[in-house]
Coordinates of C-alpha atoms in Angstrom, one line a residue:
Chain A
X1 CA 0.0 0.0 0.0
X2 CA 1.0 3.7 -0.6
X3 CA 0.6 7.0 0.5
X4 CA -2.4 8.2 -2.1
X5 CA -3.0 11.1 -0.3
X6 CA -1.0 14.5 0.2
X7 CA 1.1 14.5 3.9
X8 CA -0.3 17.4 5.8
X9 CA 2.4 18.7 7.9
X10 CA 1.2 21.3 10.2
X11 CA 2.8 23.5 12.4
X12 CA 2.3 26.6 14.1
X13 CA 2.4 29.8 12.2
X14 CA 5.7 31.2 10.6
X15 CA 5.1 34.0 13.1
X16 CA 4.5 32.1 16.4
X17 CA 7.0 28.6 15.4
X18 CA 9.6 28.6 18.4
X19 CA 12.8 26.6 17.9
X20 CA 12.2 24.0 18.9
X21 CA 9.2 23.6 17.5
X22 CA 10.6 24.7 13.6
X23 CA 13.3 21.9 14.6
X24 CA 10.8 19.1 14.5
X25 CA 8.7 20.0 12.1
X26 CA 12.0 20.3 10.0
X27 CA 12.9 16.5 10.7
X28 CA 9.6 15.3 9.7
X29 CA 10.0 17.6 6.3
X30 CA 13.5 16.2 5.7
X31 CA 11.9 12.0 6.3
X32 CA 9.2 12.5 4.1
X33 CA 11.0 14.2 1.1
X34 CA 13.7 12.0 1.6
X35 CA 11.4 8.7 1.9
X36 CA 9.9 10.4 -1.8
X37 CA 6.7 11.5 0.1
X38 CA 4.9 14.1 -1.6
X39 CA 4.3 16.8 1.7
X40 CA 2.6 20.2 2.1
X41 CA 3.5 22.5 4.9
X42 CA 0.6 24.0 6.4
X43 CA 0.6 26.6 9.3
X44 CA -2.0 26.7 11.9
X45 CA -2.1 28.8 15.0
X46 CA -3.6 25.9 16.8
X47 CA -1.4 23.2 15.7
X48 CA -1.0 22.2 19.4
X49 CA -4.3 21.8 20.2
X50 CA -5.3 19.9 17.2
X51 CA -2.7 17.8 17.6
X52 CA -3.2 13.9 19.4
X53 CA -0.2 14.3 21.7
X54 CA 0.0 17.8 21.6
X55 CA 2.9 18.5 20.5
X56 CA 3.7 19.9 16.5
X57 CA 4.2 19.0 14.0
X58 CA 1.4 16.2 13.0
X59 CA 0.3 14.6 9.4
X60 CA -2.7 14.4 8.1
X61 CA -3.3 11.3 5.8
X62 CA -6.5 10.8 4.6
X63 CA -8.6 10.3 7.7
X64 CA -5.4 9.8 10.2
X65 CA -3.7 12.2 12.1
X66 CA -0.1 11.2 13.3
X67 CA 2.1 13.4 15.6
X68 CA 5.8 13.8 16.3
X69 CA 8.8 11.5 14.4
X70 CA 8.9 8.5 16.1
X71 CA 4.8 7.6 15.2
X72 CA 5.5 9.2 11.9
X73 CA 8.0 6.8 10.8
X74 CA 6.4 3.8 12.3
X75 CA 2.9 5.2 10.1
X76 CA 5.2 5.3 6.9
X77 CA 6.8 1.8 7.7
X78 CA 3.7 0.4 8.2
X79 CA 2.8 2.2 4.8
X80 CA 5.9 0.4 3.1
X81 CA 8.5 2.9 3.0
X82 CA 11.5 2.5 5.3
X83 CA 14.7 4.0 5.0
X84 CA 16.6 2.0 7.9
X85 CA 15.6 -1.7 6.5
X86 CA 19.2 -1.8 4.6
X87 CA 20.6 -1.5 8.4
X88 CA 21.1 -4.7 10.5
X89 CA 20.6 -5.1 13.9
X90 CA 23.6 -3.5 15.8
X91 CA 22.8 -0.7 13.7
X92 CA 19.5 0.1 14.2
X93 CA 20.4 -0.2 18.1
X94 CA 23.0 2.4 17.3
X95 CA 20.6 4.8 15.5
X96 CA 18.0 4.5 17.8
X97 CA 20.3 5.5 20.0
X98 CA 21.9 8.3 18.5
X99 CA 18.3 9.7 17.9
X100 CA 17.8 9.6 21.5
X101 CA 20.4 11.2 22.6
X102 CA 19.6 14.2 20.3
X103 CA 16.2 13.9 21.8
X104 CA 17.2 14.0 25.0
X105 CA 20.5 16.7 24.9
X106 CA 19.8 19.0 22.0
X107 CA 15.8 19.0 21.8
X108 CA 16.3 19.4 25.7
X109 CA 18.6 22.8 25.4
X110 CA 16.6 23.9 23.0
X111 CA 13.5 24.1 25.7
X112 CA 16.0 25.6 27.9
X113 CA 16.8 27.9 26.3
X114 CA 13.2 29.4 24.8
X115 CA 12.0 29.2 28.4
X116 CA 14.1 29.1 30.8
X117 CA 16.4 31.5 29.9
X118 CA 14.6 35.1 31.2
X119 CA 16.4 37.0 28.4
X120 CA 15.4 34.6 25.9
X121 CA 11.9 34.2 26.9
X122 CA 11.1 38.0 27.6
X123 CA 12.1 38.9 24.3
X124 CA 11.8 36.2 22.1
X125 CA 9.2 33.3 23.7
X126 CA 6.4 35.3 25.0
X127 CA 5.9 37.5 22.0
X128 CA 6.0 34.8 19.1
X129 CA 4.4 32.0 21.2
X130 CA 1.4 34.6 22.2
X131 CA 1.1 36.7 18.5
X132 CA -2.0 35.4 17.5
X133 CA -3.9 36.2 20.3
X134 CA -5.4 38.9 22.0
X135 CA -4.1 40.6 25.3
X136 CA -4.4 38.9 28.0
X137 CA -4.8 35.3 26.3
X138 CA -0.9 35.9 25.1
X139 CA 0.4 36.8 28.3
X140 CA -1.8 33.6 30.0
X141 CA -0.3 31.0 27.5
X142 CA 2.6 31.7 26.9
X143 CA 3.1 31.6 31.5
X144 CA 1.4 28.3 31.3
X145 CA 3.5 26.6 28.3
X146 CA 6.5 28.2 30.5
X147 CA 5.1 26.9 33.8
X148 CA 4.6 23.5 32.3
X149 CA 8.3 23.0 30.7
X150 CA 9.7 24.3 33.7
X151 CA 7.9 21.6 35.7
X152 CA 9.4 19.0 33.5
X153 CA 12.9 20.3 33.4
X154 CA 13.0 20.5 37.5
X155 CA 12.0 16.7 37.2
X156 CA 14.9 16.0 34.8
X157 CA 17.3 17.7 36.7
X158 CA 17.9 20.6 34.1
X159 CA 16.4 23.4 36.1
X160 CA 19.5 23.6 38.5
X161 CA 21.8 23.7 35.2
X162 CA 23.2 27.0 34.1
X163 CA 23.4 28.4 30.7
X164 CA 27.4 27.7 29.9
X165 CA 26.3 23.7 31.7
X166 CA 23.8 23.6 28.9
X167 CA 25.7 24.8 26.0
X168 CA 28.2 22.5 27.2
X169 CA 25.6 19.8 27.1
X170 CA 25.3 20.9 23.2
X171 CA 28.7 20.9 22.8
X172 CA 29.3 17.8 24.1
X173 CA 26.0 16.1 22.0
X174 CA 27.7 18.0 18.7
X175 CA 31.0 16.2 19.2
X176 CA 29.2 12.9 19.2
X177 CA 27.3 13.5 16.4
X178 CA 30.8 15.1 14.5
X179 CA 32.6 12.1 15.6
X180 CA 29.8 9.9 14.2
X181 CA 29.6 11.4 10.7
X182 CA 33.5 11.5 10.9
X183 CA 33.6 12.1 6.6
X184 CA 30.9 10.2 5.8
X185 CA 28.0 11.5 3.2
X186 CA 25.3 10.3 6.0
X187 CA 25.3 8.9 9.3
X188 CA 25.4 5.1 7.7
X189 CA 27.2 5.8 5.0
X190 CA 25.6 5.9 1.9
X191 CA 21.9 6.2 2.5
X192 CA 20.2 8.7 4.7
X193 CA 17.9 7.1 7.6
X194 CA 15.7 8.7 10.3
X195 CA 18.5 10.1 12.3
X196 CA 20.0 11.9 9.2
X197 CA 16.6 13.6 9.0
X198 CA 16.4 14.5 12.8
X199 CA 20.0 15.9 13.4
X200 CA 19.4 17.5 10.1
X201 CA 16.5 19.3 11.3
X202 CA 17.8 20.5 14.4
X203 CA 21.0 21.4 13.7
X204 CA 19.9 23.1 10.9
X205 CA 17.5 25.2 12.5
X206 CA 19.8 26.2 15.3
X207 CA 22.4 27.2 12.4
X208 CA 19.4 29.5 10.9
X209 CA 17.5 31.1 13.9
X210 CA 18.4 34.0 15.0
X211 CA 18.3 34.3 18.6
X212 CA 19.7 37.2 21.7
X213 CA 23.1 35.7 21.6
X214 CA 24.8 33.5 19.0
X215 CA 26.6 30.9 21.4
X216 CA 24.6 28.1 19.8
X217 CA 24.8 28.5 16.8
X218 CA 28.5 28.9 17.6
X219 CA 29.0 25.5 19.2
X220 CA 27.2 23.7 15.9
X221 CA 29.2 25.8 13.7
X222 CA 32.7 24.5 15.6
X223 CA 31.7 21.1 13.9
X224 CA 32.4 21.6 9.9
X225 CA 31.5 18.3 9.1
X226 CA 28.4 18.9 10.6
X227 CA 27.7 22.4 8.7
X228 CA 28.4 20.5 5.6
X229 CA 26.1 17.9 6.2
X230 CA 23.7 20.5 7.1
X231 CA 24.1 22.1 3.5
X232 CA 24.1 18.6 1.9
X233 CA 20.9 17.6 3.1
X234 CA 19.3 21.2 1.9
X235 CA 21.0 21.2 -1.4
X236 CA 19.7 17.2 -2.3
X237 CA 16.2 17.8 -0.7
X238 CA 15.1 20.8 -0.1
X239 CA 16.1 23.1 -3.7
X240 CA 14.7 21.7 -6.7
X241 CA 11.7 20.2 -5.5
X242 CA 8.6 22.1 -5.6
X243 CA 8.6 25.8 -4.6
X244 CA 6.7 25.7 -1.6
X245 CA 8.5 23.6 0.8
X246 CA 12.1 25.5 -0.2
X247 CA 10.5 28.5 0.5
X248 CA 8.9 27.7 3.6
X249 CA 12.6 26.3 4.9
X250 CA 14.7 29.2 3.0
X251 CA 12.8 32.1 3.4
X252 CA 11.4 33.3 7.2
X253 CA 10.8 36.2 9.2
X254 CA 13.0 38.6 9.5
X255 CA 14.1 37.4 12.4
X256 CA 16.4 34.4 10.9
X257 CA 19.4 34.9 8.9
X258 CA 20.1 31.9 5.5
X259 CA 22.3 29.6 6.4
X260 CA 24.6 30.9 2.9
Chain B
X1 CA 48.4 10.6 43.7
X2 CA 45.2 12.4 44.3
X3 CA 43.4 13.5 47.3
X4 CA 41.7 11.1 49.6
X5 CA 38.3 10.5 47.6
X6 CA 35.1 9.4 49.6
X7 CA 31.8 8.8 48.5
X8 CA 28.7 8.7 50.2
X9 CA 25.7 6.4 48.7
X10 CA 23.0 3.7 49.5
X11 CA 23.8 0.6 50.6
X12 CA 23.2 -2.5 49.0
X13 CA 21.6 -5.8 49.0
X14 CA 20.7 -9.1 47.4
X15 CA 24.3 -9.5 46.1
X16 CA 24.6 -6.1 45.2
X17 CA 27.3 -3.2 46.7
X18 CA 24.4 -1.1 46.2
X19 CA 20.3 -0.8 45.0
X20 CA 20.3 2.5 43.5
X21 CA 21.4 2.7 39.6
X22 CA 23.3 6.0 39.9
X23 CA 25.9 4.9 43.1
X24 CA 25.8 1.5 41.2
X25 CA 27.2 3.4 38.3
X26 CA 29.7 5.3 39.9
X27 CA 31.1 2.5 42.4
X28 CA 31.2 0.5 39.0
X29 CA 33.1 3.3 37.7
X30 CA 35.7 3.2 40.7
X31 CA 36.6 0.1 39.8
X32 CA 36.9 -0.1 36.1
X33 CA 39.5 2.6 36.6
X34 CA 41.1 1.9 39.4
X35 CA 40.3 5.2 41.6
X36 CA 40.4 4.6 45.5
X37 CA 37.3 5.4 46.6
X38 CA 36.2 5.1 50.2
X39 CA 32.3 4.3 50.1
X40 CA 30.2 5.3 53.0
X41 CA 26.8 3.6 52.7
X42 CA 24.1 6.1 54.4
X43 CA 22.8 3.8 57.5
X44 CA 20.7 4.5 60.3
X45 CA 22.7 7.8 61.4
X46 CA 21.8 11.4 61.7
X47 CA 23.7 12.6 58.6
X48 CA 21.1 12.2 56.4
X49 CA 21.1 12.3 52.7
X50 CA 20.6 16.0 52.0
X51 CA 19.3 15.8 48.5
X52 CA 21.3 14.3 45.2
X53 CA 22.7 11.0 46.7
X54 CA 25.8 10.0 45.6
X55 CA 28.0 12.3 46.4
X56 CA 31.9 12.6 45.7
X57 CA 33.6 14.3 48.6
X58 CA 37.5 15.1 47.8
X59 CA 39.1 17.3 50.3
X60 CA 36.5 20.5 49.7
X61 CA 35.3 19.7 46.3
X62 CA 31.7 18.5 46.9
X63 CA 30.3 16.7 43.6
X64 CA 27.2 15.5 43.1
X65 CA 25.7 13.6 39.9
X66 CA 26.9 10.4 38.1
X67 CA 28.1 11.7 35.5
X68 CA 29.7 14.9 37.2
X69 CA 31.4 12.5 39.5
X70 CA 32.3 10.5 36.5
X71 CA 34.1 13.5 35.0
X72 CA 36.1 14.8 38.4
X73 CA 37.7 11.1 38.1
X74 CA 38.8 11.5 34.4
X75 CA 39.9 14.4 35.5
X76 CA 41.9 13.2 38.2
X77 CA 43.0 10.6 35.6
X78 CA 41.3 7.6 36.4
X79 CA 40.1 7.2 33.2
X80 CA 38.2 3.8 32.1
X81 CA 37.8 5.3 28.4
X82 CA 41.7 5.5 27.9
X83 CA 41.5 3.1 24.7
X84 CA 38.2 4.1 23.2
X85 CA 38.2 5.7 19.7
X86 CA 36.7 9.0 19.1
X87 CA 33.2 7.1 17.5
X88 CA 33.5 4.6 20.6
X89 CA 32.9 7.4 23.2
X90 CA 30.5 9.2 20.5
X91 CA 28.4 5.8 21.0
X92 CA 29.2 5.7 24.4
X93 CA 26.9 8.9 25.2
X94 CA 24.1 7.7 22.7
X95 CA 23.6 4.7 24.6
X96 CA 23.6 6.2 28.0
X97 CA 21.2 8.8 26.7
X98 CA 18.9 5.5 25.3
X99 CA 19.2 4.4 28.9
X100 CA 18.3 7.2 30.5
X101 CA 15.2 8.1 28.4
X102 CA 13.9 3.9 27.8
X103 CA 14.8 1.9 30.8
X104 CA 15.1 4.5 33.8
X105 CA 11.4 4.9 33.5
X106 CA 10.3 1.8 33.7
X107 CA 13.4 1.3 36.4
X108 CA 12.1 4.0 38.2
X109 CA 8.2 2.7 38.1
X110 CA 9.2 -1.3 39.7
X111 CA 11.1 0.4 42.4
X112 CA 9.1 3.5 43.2
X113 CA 5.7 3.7 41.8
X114 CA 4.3 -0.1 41.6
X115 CA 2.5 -0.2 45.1
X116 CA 3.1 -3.8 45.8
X117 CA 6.6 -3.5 45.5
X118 CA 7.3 -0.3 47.0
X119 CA 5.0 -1.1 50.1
X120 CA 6.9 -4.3 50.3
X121 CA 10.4 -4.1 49.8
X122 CA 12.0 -0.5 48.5
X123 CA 10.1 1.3 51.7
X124 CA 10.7 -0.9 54.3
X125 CA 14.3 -1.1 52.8
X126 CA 15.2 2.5 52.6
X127 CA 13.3 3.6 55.7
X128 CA 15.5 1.2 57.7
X129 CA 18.7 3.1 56.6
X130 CA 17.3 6.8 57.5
X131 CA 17.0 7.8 60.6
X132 CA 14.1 8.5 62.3
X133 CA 11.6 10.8 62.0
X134 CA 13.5 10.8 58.7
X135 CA 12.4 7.7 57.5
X136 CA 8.3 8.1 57.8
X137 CA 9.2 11.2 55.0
X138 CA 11.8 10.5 52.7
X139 CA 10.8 7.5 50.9
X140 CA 7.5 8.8 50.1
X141 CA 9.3 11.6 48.5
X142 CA 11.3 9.7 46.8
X143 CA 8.3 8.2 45.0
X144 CA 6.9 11.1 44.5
X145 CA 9.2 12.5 43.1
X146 CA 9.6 9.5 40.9
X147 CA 6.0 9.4 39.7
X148 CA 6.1 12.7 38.8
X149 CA 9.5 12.3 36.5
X150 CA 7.6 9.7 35.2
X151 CA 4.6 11.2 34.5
X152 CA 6.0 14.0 33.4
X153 CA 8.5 13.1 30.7
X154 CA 6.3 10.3 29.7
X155 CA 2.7 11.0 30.2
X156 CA 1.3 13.3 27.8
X157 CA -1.7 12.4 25.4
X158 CA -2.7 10.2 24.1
X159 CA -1.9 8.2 27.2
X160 CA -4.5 9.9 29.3
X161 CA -4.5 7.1 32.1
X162 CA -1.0 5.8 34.9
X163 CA -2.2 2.5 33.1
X164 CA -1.7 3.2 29.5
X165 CA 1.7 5.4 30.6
X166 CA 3.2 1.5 32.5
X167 CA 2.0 0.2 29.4
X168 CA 4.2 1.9 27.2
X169 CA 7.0 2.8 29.3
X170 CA 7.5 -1.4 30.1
X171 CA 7.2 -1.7 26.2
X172 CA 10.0 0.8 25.7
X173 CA 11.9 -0.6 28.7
X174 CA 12.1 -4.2 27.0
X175 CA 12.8 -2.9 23.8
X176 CA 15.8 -1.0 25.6
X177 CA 17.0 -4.5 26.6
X178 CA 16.6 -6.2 24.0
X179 CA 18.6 -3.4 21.8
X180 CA 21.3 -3.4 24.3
X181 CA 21.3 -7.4 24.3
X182 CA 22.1 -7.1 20.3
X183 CA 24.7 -4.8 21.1
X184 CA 26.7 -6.7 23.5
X185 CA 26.3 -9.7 21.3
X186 CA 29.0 -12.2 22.9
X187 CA 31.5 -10.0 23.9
X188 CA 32.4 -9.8 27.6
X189 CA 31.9 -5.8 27.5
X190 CA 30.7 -3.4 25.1
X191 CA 33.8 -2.0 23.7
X192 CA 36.1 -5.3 23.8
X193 CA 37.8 -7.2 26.9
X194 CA 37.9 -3.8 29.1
X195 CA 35.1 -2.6 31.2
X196 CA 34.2 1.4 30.4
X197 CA 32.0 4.4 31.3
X198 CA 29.2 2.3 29.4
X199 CA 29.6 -0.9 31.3
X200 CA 29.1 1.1 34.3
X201 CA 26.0 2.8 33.5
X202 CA 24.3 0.0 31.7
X203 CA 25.7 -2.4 35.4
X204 CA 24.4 0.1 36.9
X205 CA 20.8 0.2 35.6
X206 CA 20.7 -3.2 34.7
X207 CA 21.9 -5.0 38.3
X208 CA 19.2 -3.8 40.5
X209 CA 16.5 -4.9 38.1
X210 CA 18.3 -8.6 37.7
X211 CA 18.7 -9.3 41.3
X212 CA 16.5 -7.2 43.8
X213 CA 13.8 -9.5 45.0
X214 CA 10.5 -7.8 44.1
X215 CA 7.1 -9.5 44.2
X216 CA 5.6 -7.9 40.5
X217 CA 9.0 -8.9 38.3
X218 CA 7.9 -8.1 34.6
X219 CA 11.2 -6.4 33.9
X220 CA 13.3 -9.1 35.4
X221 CA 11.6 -12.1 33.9
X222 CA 12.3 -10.2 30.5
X223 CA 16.0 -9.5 31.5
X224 CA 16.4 -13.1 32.2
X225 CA 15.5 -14.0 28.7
X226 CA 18.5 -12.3 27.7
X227 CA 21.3 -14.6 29.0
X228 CA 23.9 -12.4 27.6
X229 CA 23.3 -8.9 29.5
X230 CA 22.7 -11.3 32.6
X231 CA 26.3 -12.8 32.6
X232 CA 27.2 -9.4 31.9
X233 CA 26.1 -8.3 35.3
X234 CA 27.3 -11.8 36.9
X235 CA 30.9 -11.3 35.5
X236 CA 30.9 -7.8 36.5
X237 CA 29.7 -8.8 40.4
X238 CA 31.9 -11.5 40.4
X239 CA 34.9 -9.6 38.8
X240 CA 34.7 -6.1 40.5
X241 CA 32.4 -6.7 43.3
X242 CA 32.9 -10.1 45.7
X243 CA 35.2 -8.9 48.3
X244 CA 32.5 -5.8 48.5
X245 CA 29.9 -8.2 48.2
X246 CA 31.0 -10.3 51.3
X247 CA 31.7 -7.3 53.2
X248 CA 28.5 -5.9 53.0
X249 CA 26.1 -9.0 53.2
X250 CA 28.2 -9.8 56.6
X251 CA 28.0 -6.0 57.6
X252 CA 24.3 -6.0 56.8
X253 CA 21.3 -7.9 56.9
X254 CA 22.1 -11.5 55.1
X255 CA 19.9 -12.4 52.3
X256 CA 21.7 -14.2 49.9
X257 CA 20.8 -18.0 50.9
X258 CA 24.0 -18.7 49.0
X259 CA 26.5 -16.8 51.6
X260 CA 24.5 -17.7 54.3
X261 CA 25.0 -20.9 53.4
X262 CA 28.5 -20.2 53.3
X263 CA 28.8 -18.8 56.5
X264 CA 26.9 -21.2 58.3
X265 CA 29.4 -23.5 56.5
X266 CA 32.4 -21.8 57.6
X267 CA 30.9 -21.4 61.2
X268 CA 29.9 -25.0 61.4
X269 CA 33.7 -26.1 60.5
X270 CA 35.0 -23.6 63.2
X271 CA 33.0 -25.6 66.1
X272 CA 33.5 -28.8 65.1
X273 CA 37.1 -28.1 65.1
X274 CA 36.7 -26.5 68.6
X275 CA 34.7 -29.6 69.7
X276 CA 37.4 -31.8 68.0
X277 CA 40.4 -29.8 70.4
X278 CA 38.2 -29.7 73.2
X279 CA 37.8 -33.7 73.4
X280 CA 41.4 -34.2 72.2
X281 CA 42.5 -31.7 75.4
X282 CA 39.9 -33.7 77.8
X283 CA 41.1 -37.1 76.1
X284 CA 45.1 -35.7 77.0
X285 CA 44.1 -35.0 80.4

């Protein structure tokens, strides 16, 4: 069986999209086009809300709605596409791995630092998170997203941590990845997989976005192999395929900066 | 040679220096590398545990999580990872971060959060080495605190119920194992024939589930499917851990039939040889 209809993928609107957010919905992008999957990008102020899990981004196939990359690539396996069938055994260990520890250290900063960071927050967070709403409903969810994430970093053990303890973190999750790749094209060599699609989308989006101090983008940018992977993966997916989803990666507000 | 290094931790039990996963991992550590630890178990005294247990003391440097600790040693340059390659150690944090985001859950859950077992054996267990009034608080903080991690990394929709969120985090917990069991395939330790940072976190997490006594066992039962990460842990107790092991089960409460066993053994032969002098001295006079 294929996928006869169009992939949906929704996520919040170009105005409101934190980092975070803009750095999963970029991973699901980069599996589908690289899986062949014909996708749409469509932006909804309510993403999270219409979400199953609540969290963005989602597809919409036909009459099913599936959220976040892990259920996503389970939905297109089931569907018969696969890009880690070629790997064995210790392999797939190894990439699951690898795509939790970017879960877990570099998705993890990322929340950090769009909410737990006061400067960050103050004058980044609140305003896009809140921008489609009216005063007070802004100022009410953006507290209780921030509430909420700090909740779950206190029970991780991340809300004692200090900024330069979390950019170390990245650091320290960028040299693994660097060390990984070493010169490889892709993470297992010659074809790209589901891990290739998630570091892609995060490290890509913390190269792009533009943010109060540039210390992040600074620690990826240490890594050229991982740069260069970064502009691999945009140059073979994300140009020459159909205008809308280049220009929905390329082109944002004016508040990010091309990665050229 | 560095300053006198002490660390202060749980205790342990059923065969093992210790039950909880993060001093398992450090004293595991200790070892691999050859770093002179002195370990102070926390028992029934008034220095109680103020907050992140273990803790590294060296002279005034006070240190507290695993892999802080872990970092202070390299530092001081007892360093387990001495032979890896650069990829080794780049897999080396992958798979701790798999650990820590698959199995700790469901870790976390048999010990702290499963009523039978937490009413029968990890409160009773823990309340006895915290000092009163200490003891009618803490361990309910603990799981508290543990159903909340849990529930809070791990419970969002669509798992609306604690039911559907065990569900899934056992599944992910077994799949954890099972990923780690291909890994190890049949070599003695992850990255050759030396024990490394790895070995020590996945002993860690991995002992107290294979040999704490607990009456709902899902997690164990699975583990002992996988014969390889079990004679993992075996070698590893057996290797790094027996004069500790002895120590403690004399030191402590005895559980393990097995040494009692051997101590009644031991005991038996002691008598007997005094009984034997004793008639041989009455037969002489």
């Amino acid at each position: 069986m294929s996928l006869v209809a169009e992939a949906f993928v929704t996520q919040l609107a170009e105005e409101q999209i934190l980092l975070s957010d803009n750095a999963s919905s970029l991973a699901v992008q980069a599996f589908l086009q690289m899986c062949n999957l014909p996708v749409r990008v469509v932006c909804r102020a309510n993403a999270e809300y219409m979400s199953p899990s609540g969290k963005v981004p989602f597809i919409h196939v036909g009459n099913q709605v599936v959220s976040e990359l892990g259920p996503i690539v389970q939905f297109v396996k089931a569907k018969g596409h696969s890009l880690s069938d070629g790997l064995d055994e210790v392999q797939k260990a190894e990439m699951k791995a690898y795509m939790e520890l970017v879960n877990n250290m570099l998705l993890t900063a990322e929340l950090y630092l769009q909410w737990c960071d006061d400067v960050t927050v103050e004058e980044i967070t609140h305003p896009r998170y809140g921008s489609p709403y009216p005063w007070p409903l802004n100022r009410i969810l953006s507290y209780q997203k921030q509430w909420e994430v700090r909740r779950k970093m206190k029970a991780i053990g991340w809300a004692g941590k200090t900024l330069e303890q979390v950019l170390e973190d990245v650091d320290q999750c960028c040299q693994a990845l660097s060390q990984r790749l070493g010169t490889q094209p892709y993470f297992f060599n010659k074809q790209p997989t589901e891990l290739d699609a998630l570091v892609f989308g995060h490290l890509f989006t913390i190269l792009t976005t533009q943010l109060t101090t540039d210390e992040l983008s600074e620690k990826v940018k240490n890594y050229s192999n991982l740069t260069a992977f970064c502009r691999r993966i945009e140059q073979q997916y994300f140009e020459g395929h159909d205008k809308d989803s280049s220009t929905t990666v390329a082109a944002r507000s004016a508040k990010r900066s091309l990665l050229r | 040679m560095a300053a006198p290094m002490e660390l202060s931790c749980w205790g342990g039990d059923w065969g093992l220096p210790s039950l909880h996963p993060e001093s398992l991992t450090v004293m595991a550590y200790a070892k691999f590398s050859g770093a002179p630890l002195t370990v102070n178990t926390i028992n029934n005294s008034w220095r109680a545990p103020k907050g992140d247990v273990p803790v590294l003391i060296s002279e005034d440097i006070v240190i507290s999580q695993p892999a802080k600790i872990l970092n202070f040693l390299r530092k001081q340059k007892y360093n387990a990872d001495y032979e890896l390659s650069a990829k080794q150690g780049a897999d080396t944090l992958a798979y701790i971060a798999l650990l820590e985001e698959k199995l700790l859950p469901a870790l976390l859950h048999t010990f702290w959060v499963e009523a039978e077992n937490y009413c029968s054996v990890t409160k009773p267990w823990f309340a006895s080495r915290i000092a009163f009034p200490l003891s009618l608080y803490l361990p309910g903080r603990m799981s508290r605190e543990a159903l909340n991690r849990i529930l809070l990394t791990r419970g969002g929709p669509p798992l609306y119920s604690l039911t559907e969120v065990e569900a899934q985090i056992y599944r992910d917990a077994k799949e954890c194992l099972n990923l780690l069991s291909k890994r190890l395939g049949t070599s003695q330790f992850f990255f050759g024939d030396t024990p490394t940072t790895l070995d020590a976190f996945v002993f860690g997490f991995l002992a107290p589930i294979y040999k704490v006594c607990f009456p709902r066992v899902q997690l164990q039962e699975h583990l002992k499917q996988l014969p390889n990460l079990c004679r993992f842990c075996d070698d590893i107790l057996t290797c790094y851990f027996r004069l500790t092991v002895l120590g403690f089960a004399y030191f402590n409460e005895i559980k393990t039939q097995a040494i009692y066993d051997y101590l009644r053994a031991v005991l038996q032969r002691t008598c007997m040889l005094h009984m034997g002098r004793g008639r041989s001295n009455a037969a002489a006079v």
